[in-house]
Structure formats: structure tokens, C-alpha cells
Coordinates of C-alpha atoms in Angstrom, one line a residue:
M10 CA -21.4 -23.1 22.0
L11 CA -22.3 -20.4 24.5
C12 CA -25.8 -20.5 25.7
P13 CA -27.9 -18.0 27.7
P14 CA -28.5 -18.6 31.3
L15 CA -31.4 -20.9 31.9
N16 CA -32.6 -19.2 35.0
P17 CA -31.8 -15.5 34.8
P18 CA -31.7 -13.7 38.2
P19 CA -34.7 -11.7 39.3
S20 CA -34.6 -8.1 38.1
T21 CA -33.3 -5.4 40.5
A22 CA -33.3 -1.7 40.4
A23 CA -31.1 -0.3 37.6
V24 CA -27.8 1.2 38.8
C25 CA -25.2 3.1 36.7
S26 CA -21.5 2.7 37.6
E27 CA -18.0 3.1 36.2
I28 CA -16.8 0.5 33.7
N29 CA -14.2 -1.6 35.5
L30 CA -13.8 -4.4 33.1
G31 CA -10.3 -4.9 31.8
Y32 CA -11.3 -6.1 28.3
C33 CA -13.9 -3.3 27.9
N34 CA -11.9 -0.3 29.0
D35 CA -11.6 1.3 25.5
L36 CA -15.3 1.8 24.8
D37 CA -16.2 5.4 23.9
Y38 CA -18.1 5.9 27.2
S39 CA -17.1 5.4 30.8
R40 CA -20.3 4.4 32.6
T41 CA -22.4 1.3 32.2
I42 CA -25.6 0.0 33.7
F43 CA -26.6 -3.1 35.7
P44 CA -28.5 -5.3 35.1
N45 CA -27.0 -5.4 31.7
I46 CA -28.7 -6.5 28.5
L47 CA -28.2 -10.2 29.4
G48 CA -29.6 -9.6 32.9
Q49 CA -26.2 -9.9 34.7
Q50 CA -26.4 -7.9 38.0
S51 CA -22.9 -6.9 38.7
R52 CA -19.3 -6.5 37.4
H53 CA -18.4 -9.7 39.3
E54 CA -21.2 -11.7 37.5
V55 CA -20.0 -10.4 34.2
E56 CA -16.4 -11.3 34.8
S57 CA -17.4 -14.8 35.9
G58 CA -19.5 -15.4 32.8
A59 CA -18.6 -17.5 29.8
E60 CA -19.4 -14.5 27.6
Y61 CA -16.6 -12.3 29.1
L62 CA -14.2 -15.2 29.0
L63 CA -14.8 -15.6 25.3
L64 CA -14.0 -11.9 24.8
S65 CA -10.8 -12.3 26.7
V66 CA -9.5 -15.0 24.3
I67 CA -11.2 -14.0 21.0
H68 CA -8.1 -12.4 19.6
G69 CA -6.1 -15.7 19.9
L70 CA -9.0 -17.9 18.7
L71 CA -9.5 -16.0 15.5
N72 CA -5.7 -15.3 14.9
G73 CA -6.3 -11.6 15.2
E74 CA -9.0 -11.4 12.6
C75 CA -12.0 -9.1 13.5
S76 CA -10.2 -7.8 16.5
P77 CA -11.1 -5.5 18.2
D78 CA -14.4 -5.3 16.4
I79 CA -15.9 -8.5 18.0
R80 CA -14.6 -7.6 21.4
L81 CA -16.0 -4.1 21.4
L82 CA -19.4 -5.4 20.0
G83 CA -19.5 -7.9 22.8
C84 CA -18.6 -5.3 25.4
S85 CA -21.5 -3.1 24.3
V86 CA -23.8 -5.9 25.4
L87 CA -22.0 -6.9 28.6
A88 CA -21.3 -3.2 29.6
P89 CA -24.0 -1.2 27.8
R90 CA -23.9 2.6 27.9
C91 CA -25.7 4.1 30.8
Q92 CA -28.3 6.5 29.4
D93 CA -31.8 7.0 30.8
L94 CA -32.6 4.7 33.7
P95 CA -33.9 2.1 34.1
S96 CA -33.0 0.7 30.6
P97 CA -29.5 0.3 29.1
A98 CA -28.8 2.0 25.8
P99 CA -28.9 -0.7 23.1
S100 CA -26.2 -0.9 20.4
C101 CA -27.0 -0.6 16.8
R102 CA -28.2 -3.7 14.9
S103 CA -26.6 -2.4 11.7
A104 CA -23.1 -2.5 13.4
C105 CA -23.7 -6.0 14.6
E106 CA -24.9 -7.2 11.1
A107 CA -21.9 -5.6 9.4
V108 CA -19.5 -7.4 11.7
R109 CA -21.3 -10.7 11.4
K110 CA -21.3 -10.5 7.6
G111 CA -17.6 -9.6 7.6
C112 CA -16.5 -11.9 10.3
G113 CA -18.8 -14.9 10.4
H114 CA -16.5 -16.9 8.2
A115 CA -13.7 -16.6 10.8
F116 CA -15.9 -18.5 13.3
E117 CA -16.8 -21.0 10.7
G118 CA -13.1 -21.5 10.0
I119 CA -12.6 -22.8 13.6
D120 CA -15.9 -24.7 13.6
M121 CA -17.5 -22.4 16.2
A122 CA -21.0 -21.0 16.2
W123 CA -21.7 -17.3 16.2
P124 CA -21.9 -16.3 19.9
Y125 CA -25.5 -16.2 21.2
F126 CA -25.0 -12.8 23.0
L127 CA -24.1 -11.2 19.6
D128 CA -27.6 -12.1 18.2
C129 CA -28.3 -9.0 16.1
D130 CA -32.0 -9.3 16.3
R131 CA -32.3 -10.2 20.0
F132 CA -29.8 -7.9 21.7
F133 CA -29.4 -4.9 19.3
A134 CA -31.8 -2.2 18.1
G135 CA -32.5 -0.2 15.0
E136 CA -31.4 3.4 14.4
Q137 CA -34.9 4.7 14.8
E138 CA -34.8 3.4 18.4
G139 CA -31.9 5.6 19.3
C140 CA -29.2 3.0 19.3
H141 CA -25.5 3.5 20.0
D142 CA -22.8 2.4 17.6
P143 CA -19.9 1.2 19.7
L144 CA -17.6 0.9 16.7
A145 CA -18.1 4.4 15.2
P146 CA -14.9 5.9 16.8
L147 CA -12.8 2.7 16.2
R148 CA -11.2 3.6 12.9
G149 CA -13.0 6.8 11.9
M150 CA -14.6 4.7 9.1
A151 CA -17.9 3.1 8.4
F152 CA -18.4 -0.6 8.2
S153 CA -19.5 -0.4 4.6
N154 CA -16.0 -1.6 3.8
L155 CA -17.1 -5.0 5.1
S156 CA -19.3 -5.6 2.2
P157 CA -21.5 -8.7 2.4
D158 CA -21.3 -9.0 -1.3
E159 CA -17.6 -9.5 -1.5
P160 CA -16.1 -13.0 -1.0
S161 CA -14.4 -13.5 2.3
T162 CA -10.8 -14.4 2.9
I163 CA -9.4 -15.8 6.1
I164 CA -6.1 -14.2 7.1
Q165 CA -4.2 -14.6 10.3
F166 CA -3.7 -11.0 11.6
T167 CA -0.6 -11.8 13.7
Y168 CA 3.1 -11.0 13.4
H169 CA 5.3 -13.4 11.4
S170 CA 8.9 -14.3 12.0
N171 CA 11.2 -14.4 8.9
S172 CA 10.7 -18.2 8.6
Q173 CA 6.9 -17.8 9.0
M174 CA 6.9 -15.0 6.4
Y175 CA 8.8 -17.3 3.9
S176 CA 6.3 -20.1 4.6
V177 CA 3.3 -17.8 4.0
L178 CA 4.6 -16.6 0.7
K179 CA 5.5 -20.0 -0.5
R180 CA 2.2 -21.5 0.5
T181 CA 0.3 -18.7 -1.1
A182 CA 2.3 -19.1 -4.4
A183 CA 1.6 -22.9 -4.3
K184 CA -2.1 -22.3 -3.6
C185 CA -2.3 -20.0 -6.6
S186 CA 0.4 -21.4 -8.8
H187 CA -1.4 -20.5 -12.0
I188 CA -1.2 -16.8 -11.2
S189 CA 1.7 -16.6 -8.7
R190 CA 5.2 -17.6 -7.9
T191 CA 8.0 -16.7 -5.4
Y192 CA 11.5 -15.8 -6.4
S193 CA 14.6 -14.5 -4.7
I194 CA 16.1 -11.1 -5.6
G195 CA 19.2 -11.8 -3.5
R196 CA 20.2 -12.1 0.1
S197 CA 20.6 -9.9 3.1
T198 CA 24.0 -9.2 4.8
E199 CA 23.4 -12.2 7.2
G200 CA 22.3 -14.4 4.3
K201 CA 18.6 -14.3 4.7
D202 CA 16.5 -14.6 1.5
L203 CA 15.0 -11.5 0.0
L204 CA 12.0 -13.4 -1.2
A205 CA 9.5 -11.7 -3.5
I206 CA 6.1 -12.9 -4.8
E207 CA 4.5 -12.0 -8.1
F208 CA 0.9 -12.1 -9.3
T209 CA -0.1 -12.1 -12.9
D210 CA -2.0 -14.3 -15.3
N211 CA 1.3 -15.7 -16.7
P212 CA 3.9 -15.7 -13.9
G213 CA 7.5 -15.8 -14.7
G214 CA 8.0 -13.3 -17.4
H215 CA 7.1 -9.9 -18.8
E216 CA 4.1 -9.8 -21.2
L217 CA 3.9 -7.2 -24.0
L218 CA 2.0 -4.1 -22.8
E219 CA 1.3 -5.4 -19.3
P220 CA 2.5 -2.8 -16.8
E221 CA 4.7 -4.0 -13.9
I222 CA 4.4 -2.6 -10.3
K223 CA 6.3 -3.3 -7.1
L224 CA 5.5 -2.9 -3.5
V225 CA 8.3 -2.9 -1.0
G226 CA 8.0 -3.2 2.8
N227 CA 10.3 -3.2 5.9
M228 CA 13.2 -1.3 4.3
H229 CA 13.7 -0.1 7.9
G230 CA 13.6 -3.2 10.0
N231 CA 11.7 -1.7 12.9
E232 CA 9.0 -0.3 10.6
V233 CA 7.0 -3.5 10.5
L234 CA 3.4 -2.6 9.6
G235 CA 4.2 -2.4 5.9
R236 CA 5.7 -5.9 6.0
Q237 CA 2.5 -7.3 7.5
L238 CA 0.2 -5.5 5.2
L239 CA 2.1 -6.8 2.2
L240 CA 1.8 -10.4 3.6
Y241 CA -1.9 -9.9 4.0
L242 CA -2.2 -8.4 0.5
A243 CA -0.5 -11.4 -1.0
Q244 CA -2.9 -13.8 0.7
Y245 CA -5.8 -11.6 -0.2
L246 CA -5.0 -11.4 -3.9
C247 CA -4.7 -15.2 -4.1
S248 CA -7.8 -16.1 -2.1
E249 CA -10.0 -13.5 -3.7
Y250 CA -8.9 -14.5 -7.2
L251 CA -9.9 -18.1 -6.5
L252 CA -13.2 -16.9 -5.0
G253 CA -14.1 -15.1 -8.2
N254 CA -13.7 -11.5 -7.1
Q255 CA -14.0 -9.8 -10.4
R256 CA -12.0 -6.7 -9.3
I257 CA -9.1 -8.8 -8.2
Q258 CA -9.2 -11.0 -11.2
T259 CA -9.1 -8.0 -13.6
L260 CA -6.2 -6.5 -11.6
V261 CA -4.1 -9.7 -11.7
N262 CA -5.0 -10.6 -15.3
T263 CA -3.9 -7.1 -16.6
T264 CA -0.9 -6.3 -14.3
R265 CA 2.3 -7.9 -13.1
I266 CA 2.5 -7.3 -9.4
H267 CA 5.7 -7.8 -7.4
I268 CA 5.7 -7.8 -3.6
L269 CA 8.8 -7.7 -1.5
A270 CA 7.4 -7.9 2.0
S271 CA 10.8 -7.4 3.8
M272 CA 13.8 -5.7 2.3
N273 CA 15.6 -5.8 5.7
P274 CA 14.9 -9.2 7.4
D275 CA 18.1 -8.8 9.5
G276 CA 16.8 -5.5 11.0
Y277 CA 13.4 -7.0 11.6
E278 CA 14.8 -9.7 13.8
L279 CA 16.4 -7.2 16.1
A280 CA 13.2 -5.2 16.3
A281 CA 11.0 -8.2 16.8
A282 CA 13.3 -9.5 19.6
E283 CA 12.3 -6.4 21.6
G284 CA 8.6 -6.5 20.6
H285 CA 6.2 -3.7 20.1
E286 CA 6.0 -2.6 23.7
L287 CA 9.8 -2.1 24.1
N288 CA 10.9 -1.3 20.6
G289 CA 12.3 2.2 20.4
W290 CA 12.6 4.6 17.4
T291 CA 15.8 3.1 16.0
V292 CA 16.5 -0.5 17.1
G293 CA 16.5 -2.6 14.0
R294 CA 16.2 0.4 11.6
T295 CA 19.5 -0.3 9.9
N296 CA 20.8 -3.5 8.3
A297 CA 23.3 -5.8 9.9
Q298 CA 26.1 -3.5 8.7
N299 CA 24.5 -0.6 10.5
L300 CA 23.6 1.0 7.2
D301 CA 20.4 2.9 6.6
L302 CA 19.2 1.3 3.4
N303 CA 17.2 4.5 2.4
R304 CA 20.5 6.5 2.4
N305 CA 22.5 3.8 0.7
F306 CA 21.5 4.2 -3.0
P307 CA 23.5 6.2 -5.5
D308 CA 23.0 9.9 -5.1
L309 CA 21.9 10.6 -8.6
T310 CA 19.9 13.7 -7.5
S311 CA 23.1 15.6 -6.8
I312 CA 24.4 14.8 -10.3
L313 CA 21.1 16.0 -11.8
Y314 CA 21.3 19.3 -9.8
R315 CA 24.9 19.9 -10.9
N316 CA 24.2 19.3 -14.6
R317 CA 20.6 20.3 -15.1
R318 CA 21.5 23.6 -16.9
I319 CA 23.6 21.7 -19.5
K320 CA 21.5 21.7 -22.7
R321 CA 21.9 18.1 -23.8
F322 CA 22.2 16.6 -20.3
R323 CA 19.7 13.7 -19.9
T324 CA 17.6 13.9 -16.8
D325 CA 16.6 10.3 -17.1
H326 CA 18.5 7.0 -16.9
I327 CA 21.4 8.7 -15.2
P328 CA 24.2 6.1 -14.9
I329 CA 25.6 5.1 -11.5
P330 CA 29.0 6.8 -11.0
D331 CA 32.1 4.7 -10.5
S332 CA 32.8 6.4 -7.2
Y333 CA 29.6 4.9 -5.7
W334 CA 31.2 1.4 -5.6
F335 CA 34.1 2.6 -3.5
G336 CA 31.8 3.2 -0.6
K337 CA 29.8 0.7 1.5
V338 CA 27.1 -0.9 -0.6
A339 CA 24.7 -3.0 1.4
S340 CA 23.8 -6.5 0.1
E341 CA 20.1 -5.5 0.3
T342 CA 20.7 -2.3 -1.7
Y343 CA 22.7 -4.1 -4.4
A344 CA 20.0 -6.8 -4.7
V345 CA 17.2 -4.2 -5.1
M346 CA 19.2 -2.2 -7.7
K347 CA 19.7 -5.3 -9.8
W348 CA 15.9 -6.0 -9.4
I349 CA 15.0 -2.5 -10.5
R350 CA 17.3 -2.7 -13.5
S351 CA 16.0 -6.1 -14.6
V352 CA 12.3 -5.5 -14.6
P353 CA 10.6 -2.6 -16.5
F354 CA 8.7 -1.3 -13.4
V355 CA 6.2 1.5 -14.1
Q356 CA 5.4 2.5 -10.5
S357 CA 6.2 1.5 -7.0
A358 CA 5.4 2.2 -3.3
S359 CA 7.8 1.8 -0.4
L360 CA 5.9 1.2 2.9
H361 CA 7.4 2.9 6.0
G362 CA 6.2 4.0 9.5
G363 CA 6.6 7.0 11.8
E364 CA 4.1 9.4 10.2
L365 CA 0.8 9.3 8.4
V366 CA 1.5 10.9 5.0
I367 CA 2.6 10.1 1.4
S368 CA 5.8 11.7 0.3
Y369 CA 7.1 11.7 -3.3
P370 CA 10.4 12.8 -5.0
F371 CA 12.6 14.5 -5.0
D372 CA 13.6 13.6 -1.4
F373 CA 16.9 15.5 -1.7
S374 CA 16.7 19.3 -1.6
R375 CA 17.7 21.2 -4.7
H376 CA 19.6 23.6 -2.5
L377 CA 22.4 22.1 -0.4
H378 CA 21.8 24.3 2.6
E379 CA 18.0 24.1 2.7
E380 CA 16.8 21.2 4.8
R381 CA 13.1 21.8 3.9
M382 CA 12.7 23.1 0.3
F383 CA 10.1 22.2 -2.3
S384 CA 12.1 20.2 -4.9
P385 CA 9.8 18.9 -7.6
T386 CA 10.7 16.4 -10.4
P387 CA 9.6 17.1 -14.0
D388 CA 6.8 14.7 -13.3
E389 CA 5.4 16.6 -10.3
Q390 CA 1.8 16.4 -11.5
A391 CA 2.0 12.6 -12.1
F392 CA 3.6 12.1 -8.7
K393 CA 1.0 14.2 -6.9
Q394 CA -1.7 12.1 -8.6
L395 CA -0.1 8.9 -7.5
A396 CA 0.2 10.2 -3.9
R397 CA -3.4 11.4 -4.0
T398 CA -4.6 8.0 -5.2
Y399 CA -3.3 6.3 -2.0
A400 CA -4.0 9.1 0.4
D401 CA -7.6 9.7 -0.8
S402 CA -8.4 5.9 -0.7
H403 CA -7.0 5.5 2.9
A404 CA -9.5 5.7 5.7
S405 CA -8.1 8.8 7.3
M406 CA -4.8 9.9 5.7
A407 CA -6.3 12.7 3.5
D408 CA -8.3 14.2 6.3
N409 CA -6.6 17.3 7.5
N410 CA -8.3 16.8 10.9
T411 CA -6.6 13.5 11.4
E412 CA -4.2 13.5 14.4
R413 CA -0.6 13.3 13.1
C414 CA 2.6 12.3 14.7
G415 CA 4.4 15.6 15.2
A416 CA 4.9 16.9 11.7
S417 CA 2.4 19.4 10.4
F418 CA 0.7 18.6 7.1
I419 CA -2.2 21.2 7.4
R420 CA -3.9 21.7 4.1
S421 CA -1.6 19.2 2.4
G422 CA -4.3 16.5 2.3
G423 CA -1.9 13.8 3.5
I424 CA 0.7 14.2 0.8
I425 CA 4.0 16.2 0.6
N426 CA 7.1 16.6 -1.6
G427 CA 9.8 14.7 0.2
A428 CA 12.4 17.4 0.3
L429 CA 9.9 19.9 1.6
W430 CA 9.3 17.5 4.5
Y431 CA 13.0 16.8 5.2
S432 CA 15.9 16.4 2.8
F433 CA 18.2 13.4 2.5
P434 CA 20.5 12.0 -0.2
G435 CA 20.8 8.4 -1.4
G436 CA 17.1 7.5 -1.2
M437 CA 15.5 4.6 -3.1
S438 CA 12.7 6.7 -4.6
D439 CA 15.0 9.3 -6.2
F440 CA 17.1 6.4 -7.5
N441 CA 14.1 4.7 -9.1
Y442 CA 13.1 7.9 -10.8
L443 CA 16.5 9.0 -12.1
H444 CA 17.9 5.6 -13.1
T445 CA 14.8 3.9 -14.5
N446 CA 11.3 4.6 -15.8
C447 CA 9.7 3.9 -12.4
L448 CA 7.8 6.4 -10.3
E449 CA 8.0 5.5 -6.6
I450 CA 6.1 7.0 -3.7
T451 CA 6.9 6.6 0.1
V452 CA 3.9 5.6 2.2
E453 CA 4.2 6.5 5.8
L454 CA 1.5 4.2 7.5
G455 CA 1.2 5.8 10.9
C456 CA 2.9 7.0 14.0
D457 CA 3.5 3.6 15.6
K458 CA 6.3 1.8 13.8
F459 CA 5.6 -1.4 15.6
P460 CA 1.9 -1.5 16.6
S461 CA 0.4 -4.1 18.7
E462 CA -1.1 -7.2 17.1
E463 CA -4.6 -5.9 17.9
E464 CA -4.0 -3.0 15.6
L465 CA -3.1 -5.2 12.6
Y466 CA -6.6 -6.0 11.5
P467 CA -7.8 -2.3 11.8
E468 CA -4.8 -1.2 9.9
W469 CA -5.5 -3.7 7.1
L470 CA -9.0 -2.2 6.8
R471 CA -7.6 1.3 6.7
N472 CA -5.1 0.4 4.0
K473 CA -6.7 -2.3 1.8
E474 CA -8.6 0.0 -0.5
A475 CA -5.6 2.3 -0.8
L476 CA -3.3 -0.5 -1.8
L477 CA -5.8 -1.8 -4.4
S478 CA -6.5 1.6 -5.8
F479 CA -2.8 2.4 -6.1
M480 CA -2.1 -0.8 -8.0
E481 CA -5.1 -0.1 -10.3
S482 CA -3.7 3.4 -11.0
V483 CA -0.9 2.0 -13.1
H484 CA -3.5 1.7 -15.9
R485 CA -3.6 5.3 -16.7
G486 CA -1.7 7.7 -19.0
I487 CA -0.6 6.0 -22.2
K488 CA 1.1 2.8 -23.4
G489 CA 2.2 1.5 -26.7
V490 CA 4.8 -0.3 -28.8
V491 CA 7.6 1.3 -30.8
K492 CA 8.3 -0.7 -33.9
D493 CA 10.4 -0.5 -37.1
E494 CA 9.0 -0.7 -40.6
E495 CA 9.3 -4.5 -40.5
G496 CA 7.2 -4.8 -37.4
Y497 CA 10.0 -5.5 -34.9
G498 CA 9.9 -3.8 -31.5
I499 CA 12.7 -1.3 -30.9
K500 CA 14.4 -1.7 -27.5
G501 CA 15.6 1.4 -25.7
A502 CA 13.6 3.9 -27.8
S503 CA 12.9 7.1 -25.9
I504 CA 9.3 8.4 -25.4
S505 CA 9.3 12.1 -24.5
V506 CA 6.5 14.5 -23.6
R507 CA 6.8 18.1 -24.6
G508 CA 7.2 20.2 -21.4
I509 CA 8.4 17.3 -19.3
R510 CA 12.2 16.9 -19.2
K511 CA 12.1 13.3 -18.3
D512 CA 11.9 10.5 -20.9
V513 CA 10.9 6.9 -20.5
T514 CA 12.5 4.1 -22.6
T515 CA 11.0 1.1 -24.3
A516 CA 11.4 -2.5 -22.9
E517 CA 12.9 -5.5 -24.6
E518 CA 10.1 -5.9 -27.1
G519 CA 9.6 -2.2 -27.7
D520 CA 6.6 -1.6 -25.4
Y521 CA 6.4 1.4 -23.0
W522 CA 4.2 3.0 -20.4
R523 CA 4.0 6.6 -19.5
L524 CA 2.0 7.8 -16.5
M525 CA 0.4 11.1 -17.4
N526 CA -2.5 13.3 -16.2
S527 CA -5.3 14.4 -18.4
G528 CA -4.9 17.1 -21.1
T529 CA -3.4 17.6 -24.5
H530 CA 0.2 16.3 -24.9
I531 CA 2.7 16.1 -27.7
I532 CA 4.5 12.7 -27.6
T533 CA 7.7 11.9 -29.5
A534 CA 9.3 8.5 -30.1
S535 CA 12.9 8.4 -31.1
A536 CA 15.8 5.9 -31.3
K537 CA 19.3 6.0 -32.6
G538 CA 19.4 5.3 -36.3
Y539 CA 15.7 6.0 -36.8
S540 CA 13.5 9.0 -37.6
K541 CA 11.6 10.8 -34.9
V542 CA 7.8 10.7 -34.9
S543 CA 5.6 13.0 -32.9
K544 CA 1.9 12.8 -32.2
R545 CA -0.5 15.2 -30.5
I546 CA -2.9 13.3 -28.2
Y547 CA -5.7 14.2 -25.9
L548 CA -6.3 12.4 -22.6
P549 CA -9.7 13.0 -21.1
A550 CA -10.1 13.0 -17.3
H551 CA -11.3 9.8 -15.6
M552 CA -9.9 7.3 -18.1
E553 CA -10.3 3.8 -16.7
K554 CA -7.5 2.3 -18.9
A555 CA -4.4 3.6 -20.5
G556 CA -4.6 5.0 -23.9
R557 CA -2.8 3.2 -26.7
V558 CA -0.3 5.2 -28.7
N559 CA 1.9 3.1 -31.1
F560 CA 4.8 4.4 -33.2
V561 CA 6.5 3.1 -36.4
L562 CA 10.0 4.6 -36.9
K563 CA 11.9 4.6 -40.2
K564 CA 15.5 3.7 -40.4
V565 CA 17.6 6.6 -41.5
N566 CA 21.3 7.5 -42.0
V567 CA 22.5 8.4 -38.6
M568 CA 24.1 11.6 -40.2
I569 CA 20.6 12.8 -41.2
S570 CA 18.4 14.5 -38.7
E571 CA 15.0 13.7 -40.2
V572 CA 11.8 14.4 -38.2
Y573 CA 8.4 13.2 -39.2
Y574 CA 5.6 15.2 -37.4
V575 CA 2.1 13.8 -37.4
D576 CA -0.5 16.2 -36.3
V577 CA -3.3 14.2 -34.9
S578 CA -5.4 16.6 -32.9
V579 CA -8.7 14.7 -33.2
M580 CA -10.8 13.1 -30.5
I581 CA -9.5 10.3 -28.4
S582 CA -11.6 7.6 -30.1
E583 CA -9.6 8.3 -33.2
V584 CA -6.2 8.7 -31.5
L585 CA -6.1 6.2 -28.7
S586 CA -7.4 2.7 -28.6
V587 CA -8.2 2.4 -24.9
S588 CA -7.0 -1.1 -23.9

């Protein structure tokens, strides 16, 4: 335990000077004052003290957690801002208390007492005393996110090798075996496991009316932040569920969440070998076959554009053309396609790096010679709502004043149609949309594709609420079951919405989910050999749960085109059972 000096040196005249302390050079001011708040008289005395030594090793001691928050808080005591002589400007007690409430458990985890020089009552001041908040510019966010009322989870905010990643996922699943399991979706080109982890109240299979969501990271091997965030998210979901966090328990009990932290473990190894300081823009981006996985999926968007004016051409569940298999299909791409086809995913996010924005389909321009052209899907409004959900919940993504990485997203609020940004064929998001029911957005997490370890914890704080809000947003729109007159679910029935030329189909037991925005809609259920049934529904704004719209279809002679229309234009309480 660090203790204050027993015999503090006699006071001397206060002197302001430049901050020349290596571990405190990123404070939001450049001049400090001696004696400092602890009575230390000079830079040499500070550097020789146990307090400064602790700040120099705190990142390693706490496995990256609470870094750089603890270090900057400590620096504000050892190198306080020079304001009006002769007294140093004190730092705010509220900032200290917020950090202690959010990070005290990290010290307890290593059996270490809270540092004496971070005593919030002794060395910090209240706002009414004109204090300075050393953490205000750190992330552009308040410390209210570190709520003292939420249970605390200890996570190691460090990078993980592939073997360490597998170990973390398996340990997490073992710790929460009643709500989690790991499973492999396939192998990489070099034979590495593509290991996924799922969270739900009944792991191992689909449950009727429970929506399925997936989060995919590290598609490009050198874009590593998403991989780390998903590892942290898996640990967070497990620990918080066990600690009784009601929000997390509700999410897990009502949703089946699939997390693939690394889609490209081969590329990650190349990028990690260089490390964050040397890694360039492309090393490790592709897989071991030198294939860009986000250009390797079937180009169904071109097929759509060529056939969209044909009256009966289906714009959903477009089959994979035979010609696709004559080209190079990466092992990773094939594994993910099998995964997407085998699970009735409703929505998805693919985490990337290199910009700070959310993009959404279509990613391929509707005009061959236009590199940047607005190319919306029939579900443009639903996609914009998904993108807004993540961007608005992120600490800074939706702020138009946020510094970007070169591209201009002025007035876009941190979201953009993919083809309007830049066009490319063979993307994973377009494939999800055109081949399945799944709506997938691309989350660009920031300019630095391979940030330093010290940035991992701040990035977790920036993205945690956005990840949770995105997962929760799967519970909007409508859901239901399509059955025959005998009560059996009808697999493969189509659910269409008037005005949206994109249907979704029912899963194995006849259940479906349709992401929709508020308003009045006419929904039609149909299946081969059955009558069609239509219902008019009203979805109010700000629904917390998906509305329930069931259908019963009558068997008919396939030669008879019989339509039953049910006009149900009453209030939602009579149309939708919200569950």
C-alpha cells in the first residue's frame, strides 16, 4: 500500500513550469505547479516517488482496465494545473468518485488498496470551488456511463492471440454454461477454428419467436478493434447476467445472440506480428489466399439490378448462381455462408475499422459507372433506423463535429448508404440482405485499425452502449407464426409488406420477424398451396417490444387463386399482442 510521506518537506514559494513527466504528457494543459498537491517540490522528486512509479505500471497491473483514466487522474494530483499562484488548481471530486466507483473492483481483483493519493475527499475539490476535470476531453463523454448502480465486471483490456481468444471464449461459455456455448462454423484457409459463442436462455437451438442476431468481427485481419470489443462483450454478457443485471438478463432471455469475434484469424496473425505501431493499412487485411473476404461473396446485387424491372422477379432470397463456384471461394466465406443459411438471423453487424461511421446496403452502386451513388434497398427506412440506433448510442459517432478520418460525413449524423460512400461488389452485407431475411450494417469503429492497448478500454466505453442498444433493437417491428388450419407451422411462407418489394420467409416452425418502422402497414402472408391473408396493422412509435401478428392460412387447390382480406384497422391493443 502506498502511504503519504511522513515528513513532508517545508513549503517553498510556488513556481509554475512546463510538464516534463513522460507518463503525464497527455493532460489537457501544459504547465504545472510546484509544490504539487502532495507537497513534492520538483519534477525530480515526483519521478522518484512511489506514486509516479505506480502510474507507470498501472496499465499492466490492471490488465488495461481503467486505463488511461486512473493514470490521468493521478497525474492531475502529481502535476496539477498551474492557475493562480500560489495554490495549484484542484481536480474535481466528482471525476475521482466516478473513477473509483467504476474501477475500485479492479484493485480489489489484485488485492490492492485504492491509492492514497487518489483519496477523493482529501486531494480533490467540489465544482463550487472551481475544480478542473482532467478527464473531460478524454473521450468526449461524461463519466455517467460508469454507473455505481451497475454490477462490475472485470475484463482484461489487452490484445489476445488466436489461442488466447479461443481460451477466453471457451472459459466464458463454461462459466455461463446455462446461457452460453461455443461452436465452430468452420475453419480458415490455414485450418484455424472459426469459433462462435452464443448467448440465450436455452443455448443450442432455435426457440419459437425468439429473434436471432449475429455480430461479426475481424473480417479484415488488420482491423482488430472489433475483434477485441466482441471478446469483451462476450465476457460482459456472461458476468453481468450472473451478477443480476436486469437489462442483460432480459436481453439474453429473449434473444439468441451469436458472436464471431474473428472471421479472419489467419490475417490477424500477420497483422499482430507487426503490432499496432508498425502495422500499415493493408498487412493482414486479406486471408491466407490473399482474398478480400468482403469482396468474396456472391454478387447478388448485380443480378437484382439486371432483373428488377421483370414483374415477377423476386428481390429476396436470390439463389447463388452456379458461376460463382467456378471462382475462388475462401474457406472463411463458405463457412459464413453456410452459417447464414442455417440460422434464421434477423439482423447483424459487421465490425470494421478505418473510419467512424455506420454504412448500410446496398454497398454496390446501382449504376455500373458511378463509384459514389445513393443505392437504397427496399428497406431503406429500416436500415437507416438500425444505423441510427448504433450511431446515436455511440459516444461520438453521431456528432457532426467529431473529427473523422478523411471522408466527409457532414450532416449525415454518422451514417451513410454504402454505395454513396464507395461502391464494391461481393460484400457480405448485400449477400445477407438478398439471400436471407437478415439486415446487416457495417460498423466502422474509428480511424486506427490497430489502436494501442491503452485505447482498448476507452473504446469499450465508447461502444458498449451502442452494442447493447443495437442488440435490443431486434425487438421492434412485428413477429408472429404462420400456421395451417390444423395448427401446424408453415415453413417457407412469405411475409410481404405493401410498398416494400422485399419479403421475409418463415423459419422451420413457421415463425417470422419483420423489422419495420412505425406507421400503418398492410401485411400479407402467403405460401404455395394456401390462401393469402392480409392484415392492416398500426405500429406506434417507441414500441419497446415487437408486435405480434399471427396468420392462419387455408389449404386451397393450387389452381385457384383465392385471397382472404381481413381489414383490421383498429388500435394496436386489438391488433398486436405486444410480446
